[in-house]
Coordinates of C-alpha atoms in Angstrom, one line a residue:
Chain A
M1 CA 0.0 0.0 0.0
E2 CA 2.8 2.4 1.0
K3 CA 4.8 1.4 -2.0
D4 CA 1.8 2.0 -4.3
M5 CA 1.3 5.5 -2.8
E6 CA 5.0 6.2 -3.3
R7 CA 4.9 5.1 -6.9
R8 CA 1.8 7.2 -7.6
L9 CA 3.5 10.3 -6.0
Y10 CA 6.6 9.9 -8.1
A11 CA 4.7 9.0 -11.3
D12 CA 4.2 12.7 -11.8
T13 CA 7.7 13.9 -10.9
G14 CA 10.0 11.2 -12.2
A15 CA 11.9 11.4 -8.9
P16 CA 14.5 8.6 -8.3
E17 CA 13.2 5.7 -6.4
G18 CA 13.8 5.8 -2.7
S19 CA 13.4 9.6 -2.4
P20 CA 11.5 10.6 0.8
V21 CA 7.7 11.0 0.3
V22 CA 6.7 14.6 0.7
N23 CA 4.7 17.1 -1.3
P24 CA 6.1 17.5 -4.8
D25 CA 7.3 21.0 -5.8
P26 CA 4.9 22.1 -8.5
R27 CA 7.7 23.7 -10.4
T28 CA 9.4 20.4 -11.2
L29 CA 6.2 19.1 -12.9
G30 CA 6.7 21.1 -16.1
D31 CA 7.8 19.9 -19.5
S32 CA 11.6 19.2 -19.7
S33 CA 11.8 18.3 -23.4
N34 CA 13.1 21.8 -24.3
I35 CA 16.1 21.4 -22.0
Q36 CA 18.9 19.9 -23.9
L37 CA 22.0 18.8 -22.0
F38 CA 24.1 16.6 -24.3
N39 CA 25.4 16.7 -27.8
E40 CA 25.7 13.7 -30.2
Q41 CA 28.9 12.5 -28.5
L42 CA 27.1 12.6 -25.1
K43 CA 29.2 15.5 -24.0
L44 CA 27.7 18.3 -22.0
L45 CA 26.7 21.3 -24.1
N46 CA 27.4 23.9 -21.5
S47 CA 25.0 26.2 -23.3
G48 CA 25.0 28.7 -20.5
L49 CA 28.6 29.6 -21.2
T50 CA 30.2 31.8 -23.9
E51 CA 32.2 30.1 -26.7
E52 CA 35.4 31.3 -25.1
D53 CA 34.5 30.1 -21.6
R54 CA 33.4 26.7 -22.8
L55 CA 37.0 25.7 -23.5
N56 CA 37.9 26.3 -19.9
F57 CA 35.4 23.9 -18.4
C58 CA 34.8 20.2 -18.4
D59 CA 32.1 18.7 -20.6
T60 CA 32.0 15.3 -19.0
P61 CA 28.9 14.4 -16.9
P62 CA 29.4 12.7 -13.5
E63 CA 29.9 8.9 -13.5
V64 CA 28.6 6.3 -11.2
I65 CA 31.4 4.8 -9.2
K66 CA 30.6 1.4 -7.8
P67 CA 31.5 0.9 -4.2
F68 CA 33.9 -1.8 -3.2
R69 CA 32.4 -5.0 -1.7
G70 CA 32.6 -6.6 1.7
H71 CA 34.7 -5.6 4.7
W72 CA 36.9 -3.1 2.9
E73 CA 33.9 -0.9 1.9
N74 CA 32.5 -1.4 5.4
F75 CA 35.7 -0.2 6.9
L76 CA 35.8 2.9 4.5
N77 CA 32.2 3.6 5.3
W78 CA 33.1 3.5 9.0
A79 CA 35.9 6.0 8.4
R80 CA 33.6 8.2 6.3
S81 CA 30.9 8.2 9.0
E82 CA 33.4 9.0 11.8
S83 CA 35.1 11.9 9.9
L84 CA 32.3 14.1 8.6
W85 CA 33.6 17.5 7.3
I86 CA 30.8 20.0 7.0
L87 CA 31.0 22.5 4.1
G88 CA 31.0 25.8 6.0
F89 CA 28.5 27.6 3.8
G90 CA 25.4 29.1 5.5
T91 CA 22.7 28.6 3.0
G92 CA 19.8 29.8 5.1
C93 CA 18.8 31.0 8.6
G94 CA 19.4 27.5 10.0
A95 CA 23.2 28.0 9.7
I96 CA 23.0 29.8 13.0
E97 CA 22.4 26.4 14.6
L98 CA 25.8 25.3 13.6
R99 CA 27.6 27.8 15.9
P100 CA 26.5 26.3 19.2
L101 CA 27.1 22.9 17.7
M102 CA 30.8 23.8 17.1
T103 CA 31.4 25.5 20.5
S104 CA 31.6 24.1 24.0
R105 CA 27.9 23.5 24.6
F106 CA 27.4 20.8 22.1
D107 CA 30.9 20.3 20.7
M108 CA 30.4 18.3 17.5
Y109 CA 34.2 17.6 17.3
Q110 CA 33.8 14.8 19.8
Y111 CA 31.7 12.9 17.2
G112 CA 34.3 13.4 14.5
I113 CA 32.4 16.2 12.9
Q114 CA 34.1 19.5 12.0
P115 CA 33.6 22.4 9.6
R116 CA 35.7 22.7 6.5
P117 CA 36.1 25.9 4.5
T118 CA 36.2 24.5 1.0
P119 CA 33.8 22.2 -0.9
R120 CA 36.7 20.2 -2.3
Q121 CA 37.6 18.9 1.2
S122 CA 34.1 18.5 2.7
S123 CA 32.0 15.4 2.8
I124 CA 28.7 16.7 4.1
F125 CA 26.6 19.7 2.9
V126 CA 24.3 21.1 5.5
I127 CA 21.5 23.0 3.7
G128 CA 20.6 25.4 6.6
G129 CA 17.0 26.1 5.9
Y130 CA 15.2 27.8 3.0
A131 CA 16.9 27.7 -0.3
S132 CA 16.1 30.7 -2.6
V133 CA 16.6 30.3 -6.3
K134 CA 19.6 32.5 -6.1
T135 CA 21.1 30.4 -3.3
M136 CA 20.2 27.2 -5.2
K137 CA 22.6 28.2 -7.9
R138 CA 25.4 28.3 -5.4
I139 CA 24.2 25.1 -3.7
V140 CA 24.3 23.2 -7.0
R141 CA 27.7 24.6 -7.8
S142 CA 29.2 23.8 -4.3
Y143 CA 27.6 20.3 -4.2
E144 CA 29.1 19.4 -7.6
Q145 CA 32.5 20.5 -6.5
M146 CA 32.5 18.2 -3.5
Q147 CA 34.3 14.9 -4.0
G148 CA 32.3 11.7 -3.6
P149 CA 31.0 10.0 -1.5
K150 CA 29.2 13.1 -0.3
F151 CA 26.2 13.6 1.8
V152 CA 23.5 16.2 2.1
L153 CA 21.5 17.1 5.3
G154 CA 18.4 19.2 4.8
L155 CA 18.0 21.3 8.0
G156 CA 14.5 22.6 8.9
S157 CA 11.0 22.4 7.4
C158 CA 11.8 24.8 4.6
T159 CA 14.0 22.1 2.9
I160 CA 11.2 19.6 3.1
N161 CA 8.2 21.4 1.8
G162 CA 9.1 25.1 1.8
G163 CA 8.0 25.6 5.4
M164 CA 6.7 29.1 6.0
Y165 CA 7.9 30.1 2.5
Y166 CA 5.8 27.3 0.8
D167 CA 4.1 29.8 -1.5
S168 CA 7.0 32.2 -2.0
Y169 CA 7.9 33.2 -5.5
N170 CA 11.6 32.5 -5.2
T171 CA 12.0 29.8 -2.6
V172 CA 12.5 26.1 -3.5
N173 CA 9.9 23.9 -1.9
R174 CA 11.5 20.6 -2.0
L175 CA 15.2 20.2 -1.9
D176 CA 15.6 16.6 -3.1
H177 CA 14.3 17.6 -6.5
Y178 CA 17.5 19.5 -7.1
I179 CA 20.2 17.6 -5.2
P180 CA 20.0 14.2 -3.5
V181 CA 19.3 14.5 0.3
D182 CA 20.3 11.8 2.8
V183 CA 18.6 13.1 5.9
Y184 CA 15.9 15.7 6.6
I185 CA 15.5 17.3 10.0
A186 CA 12.1 18.8 10.5
G187 CA 11.5 21.9 12.6
C188 CA 11.5 25.7 12.4
M189 CA 14.3 26.0 13.6
P190 CA 15.4 22.5 14.9
R191 CA 17.6 22.9 17.9
P192 CA 21.2 21.8 17.9
E193 CA 20.2 18.6 19.6
A194 CA 18.0 17.8 16.6
L195 CA 20.8 18.5 14.3
L196 CA 23.1 16.2 16.3
A197 CA 20.4 13.5 16.1
G198 CA 20.2 14.0 12.4
L199 CA 24.0 13.7 12.1
M200 CA 23.9 10.5 14.1
E201 CA 21.2 9.2 11.8
L202 CA 23.4 10.1 8.8
K203 CA 26.3 8.1 10.4
T204 CA 24.1 5.1 10.6
I205 CA 23.0 5.5 7.0
I206 CA 26.7 5.7 5.9
K207 CA 27.7 2.7 8.0
E208 CA 24.9 0.7 6.4
G209 CA 26.2 1.6 3.0
R210 CA 23.1 3.6 2.0
G211 CA 24.9 7.0 1.7
E212 CA 25.1 6.8 -2.1
G213 CA 23.8 10.3 -2.9
A214 CA 26.7 11.1 -5.3
N215 CA 25.9 7.9 -7.4
K216 CA 22.2 8.7 -7.3
Y217 CA 23.0 12.2 -8.6
A218 CA 25.1 10.7 -11.4
E219 CA 22.4 8.1 -12.3
N220 CA 19.6 10.7 -12.5
F221 CA 21.8 13.5 -13.7
E222 CA 19.4 14.6 -16.5
W223 CA 16.4 14.7 -14.1
Y224 CA 18.2 16.8 -11.6
K225 CA 19.6 19.1 -14.2
A226 CA 16.2 19.6 -15.8
N227 CA 14.7 20.5 -12.4
Q228 CA 17.6 22.9 -11.6
K229 CA 17.5 24.6 -15.0
R230 CA 13.7 25.0 -14.8
I231 CA 14.1 27.3 -11.7
I232 CA 17.5 28.8 -12.4
K233 CA 16.8 31.1 -15.3
D234 CA 20.2 32.9 -15.6
W235 CA 22.3 29.7 -16.0
N236 CA 25.7 31.2 -16.7
M237 CA 27.8 28.3 -15.3
P238 CA 28.9 25.0 -16.7
D239 CA 26.3 22.2 -16.7
Y240 CA 28.5 20.2 -14.3
N241 CA 30.9 22.0 -12.0
W242 CA 34.0 19.9 -11.4
Chain B
M1 CA 76.4 -5.2 0.8
L2 CA 72.8 -6.2 0.0
S3 CA 72.1 -7.2 3.5
A4 CA 73.5 -3.9 4.8
I5 CA 71.1 -2.0 2.4
L6 CA 68.2 -4.2 3.4
T7 CA 68.9 -3.7 7.1
K8 CA 69.2 0.1 6.6
T9 CA 65.9 0.0 4.7
F10 CA 64.2 -2.0 7.5
Y11 CA 65.6 0.4 10.1
T12 CA 64.4 3.4 8.1
F13 CA 60.9 1.9 7.8
I14 CA 60.7 1.3 11.6
S15 CA 62.0 4.8 12.3
L16 CA 59.4 6.3 9.9
M17 CA 56.5 4.2 11.3
V18 CA 57.5 5.3 14.9
I19 CA 57.5 9.0 14.0
L20 CA 54.4 8.8 11.9
N21 CA 52.3 7.1 14.5
Y22 CA 53.7 9.1 17.4
A23 CA 53.1 12.4 15.6
L24 CA 49.6 11.5 14.6
L25 CA 48.7 10.6 18.2
L26 CA 50.5 13.8 19.3
I27 CA 48.5 16.0 16.9
G28 CA 45.3 14.2 18.1
S29 CA 46.1 14.7 21.8
M30 CA 47.1 18.3 21.3
A31 CA 43.8 19.0 19.6
R32 CA 42.1 17.5 22.6
I33 CA 44.1 19.6 25.0
R34 CA 43.2 22.7 23.0
A35 CA 39.6 21.7 23.2
K36 CA 39.8 21.4 27.0
V37 CA 41.2 25.0 27.1
Q38 CA 38.1 26.0 25.2
G39 CA 35.8 24.1 27.5
R40 CA 35.0 21.4 25.0
V41 CA 35.4 17.6 25.1
G42 CA 37.3 17.6 21.9
Q43 CA 37.9 15.1 19.1
P44 CA 39.1 11.6 19.9
V45 CA 42.9 11.2 20.0
W46 CA 42.9 8.9 17.0
Q47 CA 40.8 11.3 14.9
P48 CA 43.8 12.2 12.6
Y49 CA 44.0 8.5 11.6
I50 CA 40.3 8.4 10.6
D51 CA 40.6 11.6 8.7
I52 CA 43.5 10.3 6.7
I53 CA 41.8 7.0 5.9
K54 CA 38.6 8.9 4.9
N55 CA 40.6 11.1 2.5
Y56 CA 42.5 8.3 0.9
G57 CA 39.2 6.4 0.6
K58 CA 37.4 9.1 -1.4
R59 CA 36.1 7.8 -4.7
T60 CA 36.8 10.8 -6.9
A61 CA 39.5 13.4 -7.3
V62 CA 40.1 16.2 -9.7
T63 CA 43.5 17.1 -11.0
H64 CA 44.7 20.5 -12.4
G65 CA 47.9 19.4 -14.0
V66 CA 51.3 17.8 -13.4
M67 CA 52.4 20.3 -10.8
F68 CA 49.2 19.8 -8.9
Y69 CA 50.1 16.2 -8.5
L70 CA 53.7 17.0 -7.6
G71 CA 52.9 19.6 -5.0
P72 CA 51.9 17.1 -2.3
V73 CA 54.8 14.8 -3.4
F74 CA 57.3 17.6 -2.9
R75 CA 55.7 18.5 0.4
L76 CA 56.1 14.9 1.5
A77 CA 59.6 14.8 0.2
G78 CA 60.4 17.8 2.3
G79 CA 58.9 16.2 5.4
L80 CA 60.8 12.9 4.8
G81 CA 64.0 14.7 3.9
T82 CA 63.9 16.7 7.2
Y83 CA 63.3 13.6 9.2
L84 CA 65.6 11.1 7.5
F85 CA 68.8 13.1 7.7
M86 CA 69.0 13.5 11.5
P87 CA 69.3 11.1 14.4
V88 CA 66.1 10.6 16.3
V89 CA 67.5 8.7 19.2
Y90 CA 71.2 9.2 19.8
G91 CA 73.4 6.1 20.0
F92 CA 71.2 3.5 18.3
V93 CA 71.8 2.4 14.7
M94 CA 68.1 1.8 14.2
F95 CA 67.2 5.4 14.8
E96 CA 70.2 7.3 13.5
N97 CA 68.6 7.5 10.0
F98 CA 70.9 8.8 7.3
S99 CA 72.7 11.4 9.4
F100 CA 76.1 12.5 8.1
S101 CA 78.6 15.2 8.8
G102 CA 76.8 18.1 7.1
D103 CA 73.3 17.1 7.8
L104 CA 72.3 20.3 9.6
L105 CA 72.6 22.4 6.4
L106 CA 70.6 19.8 4.4
V107 CA 67.8 19.6 7.1
M108 CA 67.5 23.4 7.0
Y109 CA 67.2 23.3 3.3
F110 CA 64.6 20.6 3.4
I111 CA 62.4 22.6 5.8
F112 CA 62.2 25.2 3.0
F113 CA 61.9 22.7 0.2
G114 CA 58.5 21.3 1.0
Q115 CA 56.9 24.8 1.1
L116 CA 58.4 25.8 -2.2
G117 CA 57.2 22.6 -3.9
M118 CA 53.7 23.1 -2.4
A119 CA 53.8 26.7 -3.7
L120 CA 54.2 25.4 -7.2
G121 CA 51.4 22.8 -6.8
A122 CA 49.0 25.2 -5.2
G123 CA 49.7 27.8 -7.9
E124 CA 48.6 25.4 -10.6
S125 CA 45.3 24.7 -8.9
G126 CA 44.1 28.1 -10.2
H127 CA 42.3 29.0 -7.0
P128 CA 43.0 32.6 -6.1
Y129 CA 43.3 31.9 -2.4
S130 CA 46.1 29.3 -2.9
P131 CA 48.8 31.8 -4.1
L132 CA 47.5 34.3 -1.6
G133 CA 48.2 31.7 1.2
V134 CA 51.5 30.8 -0.4
S135 CA 52.7 34.4 -0.5
R136 CA 51.7 34.8 3.1
G137 CA 53.4 31.6 4.1
L138 CA 56.6 32.3 2.2
A139 CA 56.8 35.9 3.7
Q140 CA 56.3 34.5 7.2
M141 CA 58.8 31.7 6.6
T142 CA 61.5 34.1 5.3
A143 CA 61.0 36.1 8.5
F144 CA 61.3 33.3 11.0
E145 CA 64.2 31.7 9.1
L146 CA 66.4 34.6 10.2
P147 CA 66.3 34.0 14.0
F148 CA 66.4 30.3 13.3
A149 CA 69.4 30.6 11.1
L150 CA 71.1 32.8 13.6
A151 CA 70.5 30.3 16.4
V152 CA 71.9 27.5 14.2
I153 CA 75.0 29.6 13.3
S154 CA 75.5 30.3 17.0
I155 CA 75.4 26.5 17.8
V156 CA 77.6 25.7 14.9
A157 CA 80.2 28.3 16.1
Q158 CA 79.9 26.9 19.7
Y159 CA 80.7 23.3 18.8
G160 CA 82.6 23.8 15.5
T161 CA 80.5 21.2 13.6
L162 CA 77.6 21.0 11.1
S163 CA 76.7 17.5 12.2
I164 CA 73.5 17.1 14.3
T165 CA 74.9 13.8 15.7
E166 CA 78.0 15.6 17.0
I167 CA 76.0 18.5 18.4
V168 CA 73.9 16.0 20.3
A169 CA 77.1 14.1 21.4
A170 CA 78.5 17.4 22.7
Q171 CA 75.5 18.0 24.9
Q172 CA 75.7 14.6 26.8
G173 CA 76.6 14.3 30.5
G174 CA 73.7 16.1 32.2
W175 CA 71.2 18.8 31.6
Q176 CA 73.7 21.5 32.4
N177 CA 75.4 20.6 29.0
W178 CA 72.3 21.2 26.9
V179 CA 72.5 24.1 24.5
A180 CA 69.4 25.5 26.3
F181 CA 71.7 26.2 29.3
T182 CA 75.1 26.6 27.7
N183 CA 73.8 29.0 24.9
P184 CA 70.5 30.3 26.2
F185 CA 70.2 33.1 23.6
A186 CA 70.4 30.7 20.7
M187 CA 67.7 28.6 22.4
I188 CA 65.4 31.5 22.9
A189 CA 65.9 32.7 19.3
G190 CA 65.3 29.2 18.0
M191 CA 62.3 28.4 20.1
L192 CA 60.7 31.7 19.1
A193 CA 61.3 30.8 15.5
F194 CA 59.8 27.4 16.1
L195 CA 56.5 29.1 17.0
G196 CA 56.3 30.4 13.4
M197 CA 57.5 27.2 12.0
S198 CA 54.7 25.2 13.6
M199 CA 52.0 27.6 12.2
Q200 CA 49.9 27.6 15.4
N201 CA 48.5 30.8 16.8
P202 CA 49.6 33.6 16.7
F203 CA 51.3 32.7 13.4
S204 CA 48.5 30.7 11.9
V205 CA 47.4 33.2 9.3
V206 CA 48.7 31.1 6.5
I207 CA 46.4 28.1 6.9
A208 CA 43.6 29.8 9.0
P209 CA 40.2 28.6 7.8
Q210 CA 38.6 31.9 8.8
E211 CA 41.0 34.1 6.9
I212 CA 41.2 32.8 3.4
P213 CA 39.8 29.3 3.1
I214 CA 42.6 27.1 4.5
G215 CA 45.4 28.8 2.4
P216 CA 47.7 26.9 0.0
P217 CA 45.8 23.5 0.2
T218 CA 42.4 25.1 -0.7
E219 CA 42.1 23.0 -3.8
M220 CA 43.8 19.9 -2.4
H221 CA 41.3 17.1 -1.7
S222 CA 40.9 13.3 -1.5
A223 CA 44.3 11.5 -1.7
F224 CA 46.2 14.8 -2.3
L225 CA 44.9 16.0 1.1
G226 CA 45.6 12.6 2.7
M227 CA 49.2 12.9 1.5
L228 CA 49.5 16.4 3.0
Q229 CA 48.1 15.2 6.3
T230 CA 50.5 12.3 6.4
N231 CA 53.3 14.8 5.7
R232 CA 52.0 17.2 8.4
A233 CA 52.5 14.4 10.9
I234 CA 56.0 13.4 9.7
F235 CA 57.1 17.1 9.3
N236 CA 55.9 18.1 12.7
G237 CA 57.6 15.1 14.3
A238 CA 60.8 15.9 12.4
K239 CA 60.8 19.5 13.4
M240 CA 60.3 18.6 17.1
V241 CA 63.1 16.0 17.0
L242 CA 65.3 18.6 15.3
F243 CA 64.7 21.2 18.1
M244 CA 65.1 18.5 20.7
N245 CA 68.5 17.6 19.2
L246 CA 69.7 21.2 18.8
F247 CA 68.6 22.7 22.1
W248 CA 67.5 20.1 24.5
G249 CA 70.2 17.5 24.6
G250 CA 68.7 14.9 22.2
A251 CA 67.4 11.6 23.5
T252 CA 69.7 8.9 24.7
H253 CA 69.9 6.0 27.2
K254 CA 71.5 2.6 27.3
Y255 CA 68.1 1.0 26.8
L256 CA 66.3 1.8 23.5
L257 CA 62.8 2.0 24.9
V258 CA 63.8 4.4 27.6
A259 CA 65.6 6.5 25.0
I260 CA 62.4 6.6 22.9
L261 CA 60.4 7.5 26.0
I262 CA 62.8 10.4 26.6
M263 CA 62.3 11.5 23.0
V264 CA 58.5 11.3 23.5
V265 CA 58.6 13.3 26.7
K266 CA 60.9 16.0 25.3
T267 CA 59.0 16.4 22.0
F268 CA 55.7 16.4 23.8
L269 CA 56.8 19.2 26.0
I270 CA 58.1 21.2 23.0
Y271 CA 54.8 20.8 21.2
L272 CA 52.9 21.6 24.4
Y273 CA 54.8 24.9 24.6
V274 CA 53.7 25.7 21.1
N275 CA 50.1 24.9 22.0
I276 CA 50.2 26.9 25.3
V277 CA 51.3 29.9 23.3
G278 CA 48.7 29.2 20.6
A279 CA 45.9 28.9 23.1
S280 CA 47.0 32.1 24.8
F281 CA 47.5 34.6 22.0
P282 CA 45.3 35.8 19.1
R283 CA 46.3 35.5 15.5
F284 CA 48.8 38.0 14.0
K285 CA 48.4 39.5 10.6
T286 CA 51.2 38.6 8.2
E287 CA 53.0 41.9 8.5
Q288 CA 52.7 41.7 12.3
S289 CA 54.4 38.3 12.4
I290 CA 57.1 39.5 10.1
R291 CA 57.7 42.6 12.3
F292 CA 57.7 40.3 15.3
F293 CA 60.4 37.9 13.9
L294 CA 62.6 40.6 12.6
G295 CA 62.5 42.3 16.0
V296 CA 63.2 40.7 19.3
P297 CA 64.0 37.1 18.1
T298 CA 66.5 38.4 15.5
I299 CA 68.2 40.7 18.0
I300 CA 68.5 37.7 20.5
G301 CA 69.9 35.6 17.6
I302 CA 72.5 38.2 16.8
I303 CA 73.5 38.4 20.5
A304 CA 73.8 34.6 20.5
V305 CA 76.1 34.7 17.4
I306 CA 78.2 37.6 18.8
L307 CA 78.6 35.9 22.2
Q308 CA 79.9 32.7 20.5
S309 CA 82.3 34.6 18.2
I310 CA 84.1 36.6 20.9

């Protein structure tokens, strides 16, 4: 019954299987046939860039990288879960909850979690609340620059269904239509304890080998890109930001 | 001949493993001590191990060219070079590494070498913050090299040798023979320069995350970063052993394990001193740290040289 309902919900959106069941963002339901990503050689068109800039950027889409099997992957997953480096990029008002988490009251360092100033070195992206269309552009860009395996944590109700901005003209309602999300934390705002609980949940997911967001993004690249391009009108960056 | 080479290789491997593991645990425990100062619980002592495994275990990596690959390699070569050309524990073949009669000059060169290699690698990454961090780092390094070089010149003049082994040998026979007590000005100049060398506060502007995102290694990730972290451990260990050898009498005992224990205690105290200073003082700007090193430490270094030459 639950499965049926899930299938019916996603029949409209084309969302990858296993995505959390929440209200779909109406903006992702439009026609995506006019959004062209690839040329005949299956290389990215990078149509948002000028001819000159196109030479400077990569035109290869992301690839699925199969995990190892058995104990070795389990061991790596354990290390990944015990060394979570947060991308220090306050994407919304919820970023304020990260400060008490870093300092003496909640001290996330004791759980192997620490902030990192560059997307290249980070492994977890905390989307701190509402994501406006303008921020979404930066979120996509930063997410794609992170090296896999990478994880996303949606903080606050705004990332789930828009929250109090559900009918706003420039706020994204549902985050996992644009980038894969591993854990959502409901609340407006969730306290640092809730954020810690979410991070512990993420650790369990990674240890069980279910933290495959990067591969999910690569598998459903066209779907995610179509959704992103539908809301980001001034697309002046490469189609995939290495 | 072959067995001698194999034995030396085996000893070098043991020596490297000891310093790598010791320095990783030391970095972890110092992070925990700093956390206690800030009223936090702090990360586990073994966290540096997990971070390194995680970084080597990343599935993707982006390269920006040949120099980007070679940057971390040069950095690691600098760390290994610094470590492998000086005795770690005096009087034991297993831990004397490749020390020879002019090793002090070579070690001083290797301290510089890694940074210069990293500068080339970071430059090719194309990120504007990398060269900015590199320029800050090199400016600061040029400044603290002056008191450090003066301290070394003073010790060389004192003992008439460029061999670290001979400098350690000359300090044996009790604490009153250590350079720290026979040539205190050189020790003070050297230990002040060491603050800059270890890049803790107040001289942490080069790699401070809050200033420019992490400085030279901004674009380094995955295995590149793993390699830099491995080097950080070896290089830190090497620098502490160097300062222990130069100023604090080295480490020696008739039993190897006791000698290693002495090395551990002395280097721990040297690193603790850096951390106490780091936890007590706010960060300097680059020009402030240059002004600092070219002021009092340099004057003390000059006094140390003059006192040895008259």
